[in-house]
Amino acid sequence: MRMKYFEDIEVGEVWDLGQRAVEAAEIIEFASQYDPQPFHTDAAAAEASFFGGLIASGWHTCAMFMRMACDAQNDEGGGERMASLGSPGFDDLKWLLPVRPGDILSVRTRILSATPSRSKQDRGTMRIQIWVSNQKNEIVLEMTSMGRYLRRPTG
Amino acid sequence: MRMKYFEDIEVGEVWDLGQRAVEAAEIIEFASQYDPQPFHTDAAAAEASFFGGLIASGWHTCAMFMRMACDAQNDEGGGERMASLGSPGFDDLKWLLPVRPGDILSVRTRILSATPSRSKQDRGTMRIQIWVSNQKNEIVLEMTSMGRYLRRPTG
């Protein structure tokens, strides 16, 4: 599999990272372990709540985004693996709309900036805008990610 | 269980939300489902990686924080349940240090501001600073959360 380095990505590039169906059982399973609030874990209680039905934990939506981002780099999927050194974090993470059972999520990303490290010559940081949308093309989650990537080895 | 409303919380309040042990099996289980990068899922590959050993997915650390926040409001734990309407999002989420098997995480929160809604008289928004630390008192995750809460019913 080809490895993509810092230099291989251009500011302004837009990537679509596939789709993922959201199921009630997975919403409940995730939330039972990590976010056991009734509107995430109990369909009847969720019906009676402010949200009018079961919704995914916001952290579950983030986790589903991450899996889609990983799968898009997957070997069998024909992807190219980024030479990633992990992420220092995110800015402006916004859960704009609830994610519900039956939703089909899709992810789009856009490279906002690419800055070589001053102190470490082997790496650089990219700012990446991320949108997660549902099947109605409504954005459900929006955030700006920082990602650290290796520069292409020289020589 | 007593319900805590928007009015029951004061700017500057600091809460400690308990502790949670991080286990290798849980790191691998979460990452296998949501963040299958080798340094999260494969101890041997993680040893050989930039990180020098298995580390938790950053999203897993967020999920563990969320569970600690929920448990701190738990009935049996003697907590008081916040009248929460969910969160519109986070600012400045920073994964500062890796989380590793054997770490003991603890959470501290501080209320930064509390603003009644102008358009909806039944609710208000709080900005909350959140720190997740390990057993060496090193901050591993820092973020600023927005939370929407019901105001105390009148009459």
XYZ file of C-alpha atoms in Angstrom:
310
model
C 0.000 0.000 0.000
C 1.250 3.458 -0.865
C 2.018 5.688 2.087
C 0.889 9.301 1.912
C 3.176 11.812 3.585
C 2.745 15.431 4.644
C 4.000 16.618 1.246
C 1.454 14.505 -0.622
C -1.519 16.501 0.606
C -2.489 19.913 -0.699
C -4.343 22.659 1.081
C -7.888 22.757 -0.271
C -8.112 19.021 -1.006
C -11.560 17.596 -0.264
C -12.098 13.931 0.568
C -15.304 11.961 0.986
C -14.821 9.124 3.447
C -17.684 6.742 2.731
C -20.920 6.003 4.540
C -22.095 4.217 7.670
C -25.548 3.100 8.767
C -26.572 3.836 12.363
C -28.458 1.106 14.189
C -30.440 1.301 17.432
C -28.604 -1.696 18.901
C -25.226 -0.018 18.398
C -26.460 3.294 19.857
C -27.626 1.454 22.963
C -24.487 -0.682 23.223
C -22.105 2.278 23.034
C -24.135 4.396 25.428
C -24.616 1.578 27.938
C -20.848 1.445 28.271
C -19.883 5.108 27.951
C -22.849 7.504 28.120
C -25.733 5.865 30.013
C -28.277 8.668 29.785
C -31.851 7.448 29.186
C -32.235 9.191 25.800
C -29.236 7.132 24.566
C -30.011 3.758 26.172
C -33.784 3.354 26.556
C -36.097 3.748 23.551
C -39.222 4.318 25.671
C -37.564 6.884 27.937
C -36.103 8.552 24.850
C -39.592 8.841 23.298
C -40.757 10.722 26.384
C -37.673 12.955 26.478
C -36.818 16.332 24.979
C -35.379 14.444 21.973
C -38.542 12.473 21.092
C -36.695 9.217 20.449
C -33.406 7.403 20.779
C -30.341 9.458 19.780
C -26.681 8.486 19.593
C -24.244 9.738 22.205
C -22.293 12.615 20.681
C -19.128 10.692 21.527
C -20.501 7.719 19.624
C -20.929 9.936 16.557
C -17.286 10.987 16.951
C -16.252 7.336 17.270
C -18.222 6.399 14.136
C -16.525 9.268 12.271
C -13.129 7.929 13.401
C -13.930 4.456 12.122
C -14.970 5.875 8.757
C -11.722 7.869 8.607
C -9.736 4.684 9.373
C -11.652 2.595 6.847
C -11.052 5.191 4.135
C -7.328 4.490 4.547
C -7.839 0.757 4.561
C -5.744 -1.437 2.330
C -8.592 -3.517 0.966
C -10.572 -0.359 0.298
C -7.817 0.763 -2.052
C -7.019 3.669 0.250
C -3.664 5.224 0.879
C -2.488 5.200 4.457
C -1.516 8.571 5.905
C 1.819 8.619 7.762
C -0.046 9.781 10.876
C 1.541 10.642 14.210
C -1.856 11.079 15.838
C -3.861 14.176 16.624
C -3.170 16.804 19.276
C -6.863 17.660 19.339
C -9.883 19.396 17.869
C -11.370 22.858 17.784
C -14.991 23.889 17.626
C -16.598 20.469 17.822
C -20.318 21.058 17.229
C -23.066 18.477 17.567
C -25.572 20.267 15.350
C -28.365 17.700 15.084
C -29.238 14.406 16.795
C -28.147 11.159 15.134
C -30.960 8.601 15.140
C -31.419 4.911 14.315
C -31.737 4.464 10.548
C -29.539 7.447 9.727
C -26.843 6.959 7.073
C -23.811 9.044 7.967
C -21.259 10.326 5.479
C -18.021 12.216 6.106
C -16.372 14.970 4.101
C -13.038 16.563 4.988
C -11.156 19.567 3.632
C -7.517 20.489 4.248
C -7.436 24.020 5.692
C -3.714 24.480 6.234
C -0.419 22.553 6.315
C 2.456 23.795 8.468
C 5.864 22.092 8.693
C 7.136 21.801 12.264
C 9.844 24.319 13.157
C 11.398 22.174 15.864
C 11.092 18.706 14.291
C 12.084 18.460 10.667
C 10.457 15.066 10.137
C 6.846 16.210 10.579
C 4.159 18.785 9.980
C 0.675 19.665 11.192
C -2.484 19.960 9.132
C -5.746 21.603 10.073
C -8.658 19.656 8.646
C -12.319 20.699 8.527
C -14.619 17.732 9.078
C -18.316 17.455 8.356
C -20.485 14.456 9.229
C -23.862 14.523 7.466
C -26.967 12.365 7.475
C -28.946 10.974 4.527
C -30.879 14.277 4.229
C -27.583 16.141 3.696
C -27.991 17.778 7.089
C -24.705 18.312 8.924
C -24.920 16.524 12.283
C -21.329 17.040 13.463
C -18.776 19.641 12.447
C -15.261 20.074 13.785
C -11.768 21.247 12.957
C -9.074 18.661 13.566
C -5.352 19.017 14.002
C -3.322 16.121 12.606
C 0.427 15.470 12.770
C 1.980 13.686 9.788
C 5.451 12.517 8.860
C 7.240 14.295 6.021
C 8.469 12.198 3.132
C 11.832 10.652 4.040
C 14.663 12.182 2.013
C 17.574 10.413 0.321
C -32.869 11.897 43.779
C -32.583 15.655 43.855
C -32.501 17.326 40.430
C -29.993 20.116 39.915
C -31.152 22.934 37.669
C -29.332 25.745 35.902
C -29.834 28.029 38.932
C -28.294 25.496 41.299
C -24.817 25.807 39.807
C -22.474 28.709 40.445
C -19.751 30.042 38.206
C -16.410 28.953 39.667
C -17.697 25.702 41.171
C -15.166 22.881 40.890
C -16.220 19.227 40.870
C -14.099 16.093 41.024
C -15.808 13.251 39.182
C -14.111 10.113 40.505
C -11.552 7.763 39.023
C -11.353 5.059 36.382
C -8.693 2.414 35.706
C -7.639 1.922 32.088
C -7.100 -1.654 30.957
C -5.371 -2.957 27.846
C -8.325 -5.177 26.942
C -10.706 -2.221 26.936
C -8.298 -0.075 24.888
C -8.114 -2.828 22.273
C -11.856 -3.508 22.321
C -12.823 0.137 21.784
C -10.208 0.700 19.099
C -11.023 -2.522 17.247
C -14.536 -1.185 16.791
C -13.909 2.542 16.305
C -10.248 3.425 15.769
C -8.361 0.411 14.382
C -4.897 1.924 14.141
C -2.099 -0.504 15.139
C -0.889 1.596 18.100
C -4.406 1.252 19.605
C -5.141 -2.402 18.775
C -1.889 -4.386 18.641
C 0.534 -4.361 21.595
C 3.509 -5.570 19.541
C 2.931 -3.078 16.724
C 2.416 -0.363 19.334
C 5.798 -1.191 20.939
C 7.473 -0.639 17.583
C 5.548 2.587 16.892
C 6.229 6.251 17.622
C 4.278 5.777 20.901
C 6.417 2.909 22.286
C 3.433 0.917 23.520
C -0.322 0.572 23.428
C -2.245 3.843 23.851
C -5.963 4.507 24.074
C -7.795 6.077 21.148
C -8.336 9.738 21.954
C -12.035 9.157 21.390
C -11.917 6.343 23.924
C -10.482 8.774 26.483
C -13.396 11.113 25.716
C -15.841 8.208 26.114
C -14.285 7.232 29.464
C -14.591 10.864 30.609
C -18.268 10.826 29.630
C -18.900 7.665 31.637
C -17.225 9.195 34.676
C -19.375 12.317 34.279
C -22.523 10.160 34.089
C -21.519 8.029 37.072
C -20.882 11.130 39.165
C -24.593 11.945 38.737
C -25.649 8.415 39.506
C -28.359 7.724 42.039
C -26.517 5.014 43.923
C -23.433 7.179 44.007
C -25.404 9.792 45.948
C -25.039 12.215 43.076
C -27.480 14.848 41.984
C -28.717 14.561 38.424
C -28.299 17.650 36.276
C -31.385 18.669 34.301
C -29.351 18.295 31.102
C -30.587 19.022 27.596
C -27.391 17.689 26.072
C -24.347 19.476 24.749
C -24.013 21.540 21.590
C -20.303 20.792 21.507
C -16.776 21.411 22.714
C -14.006 23.908 22.148
C -10.281 23.366 22.246
C -10.213 19.639 22.838
C -6.559 18.777 23.473
C -5.132 15.284 23.804
C -1.999 16.320 25.704
C -0.485 12.964 26.629
C -1.101 9.324 25.682
C -3.341 7.219 27.938
C -1.811 3.805 28.581
C -2.861 0.498 30.165
C -2.589 0.752 33.949
C -3.345 4.476 34.047
C -5.868 5.689 36.609
C -7.837 8.587 35.178
C -9.526 11.279 37.221
C -11.742 14.151 36.080
C -12.035 17.694 37.390
C -14.473 20.269 36.040
C -14.910 23.993 36.649
C -17.881 26.163 35.689
C -16.586 29.039 33.557
C -19.831 30.842 32.759
C -23.608 30.459 32.932
C -25.821 32.287 30.442
C -29.635 32.107 30.424
C -31.055 31.628 26.930
C -32.542 34.777 25.412
C -34.962 32.958 23.133
C -36.013 30.050 25.402
C -36.869 31.005 28.970
C -36.745 27.417 30.255
C -33.013 26.875 29.752
C -29.477 28.205 29.921
C -25.996 27.319 28.721
C -22.899 26.726 30.811
C -19.305 26.673 29.693
C -17.373 24.055 31.616
C -13.609 23.511 31.690
C -12.749 19.826 31.873
C -9.444 18.232 32.809
C -8.728 14.490 32.666
C -5.533 13.546 34.528
C -3.576 10.360 35.106
C -2.203 8.934 38.372
C 0.911 11.153 38.059
C -1.320 14.261 38.037
C -0.433 14.853 34.408
C -3.296 16.271 32.346
C -3.979 13.900 29.442
C -7.095 15.580 28.021
C -8.329 19.148 28.369
C -11.423 20.671 26.807
C -14.079 23.317 27.217
C -17.611 21.984 27.044
C -20.882 23.714 26.374
C -23.858 22.249 28.248
C -27.544 23.156 28.053
C -29.560 22.828 31.267
C -33.163 23.392 32.263
C -33.946 26.287 34.578
C -35.792 25.517 37.791
C -39.533 25.328 37.078
C -41.416 28.261 38.611
C -44.747 28.234 40.451
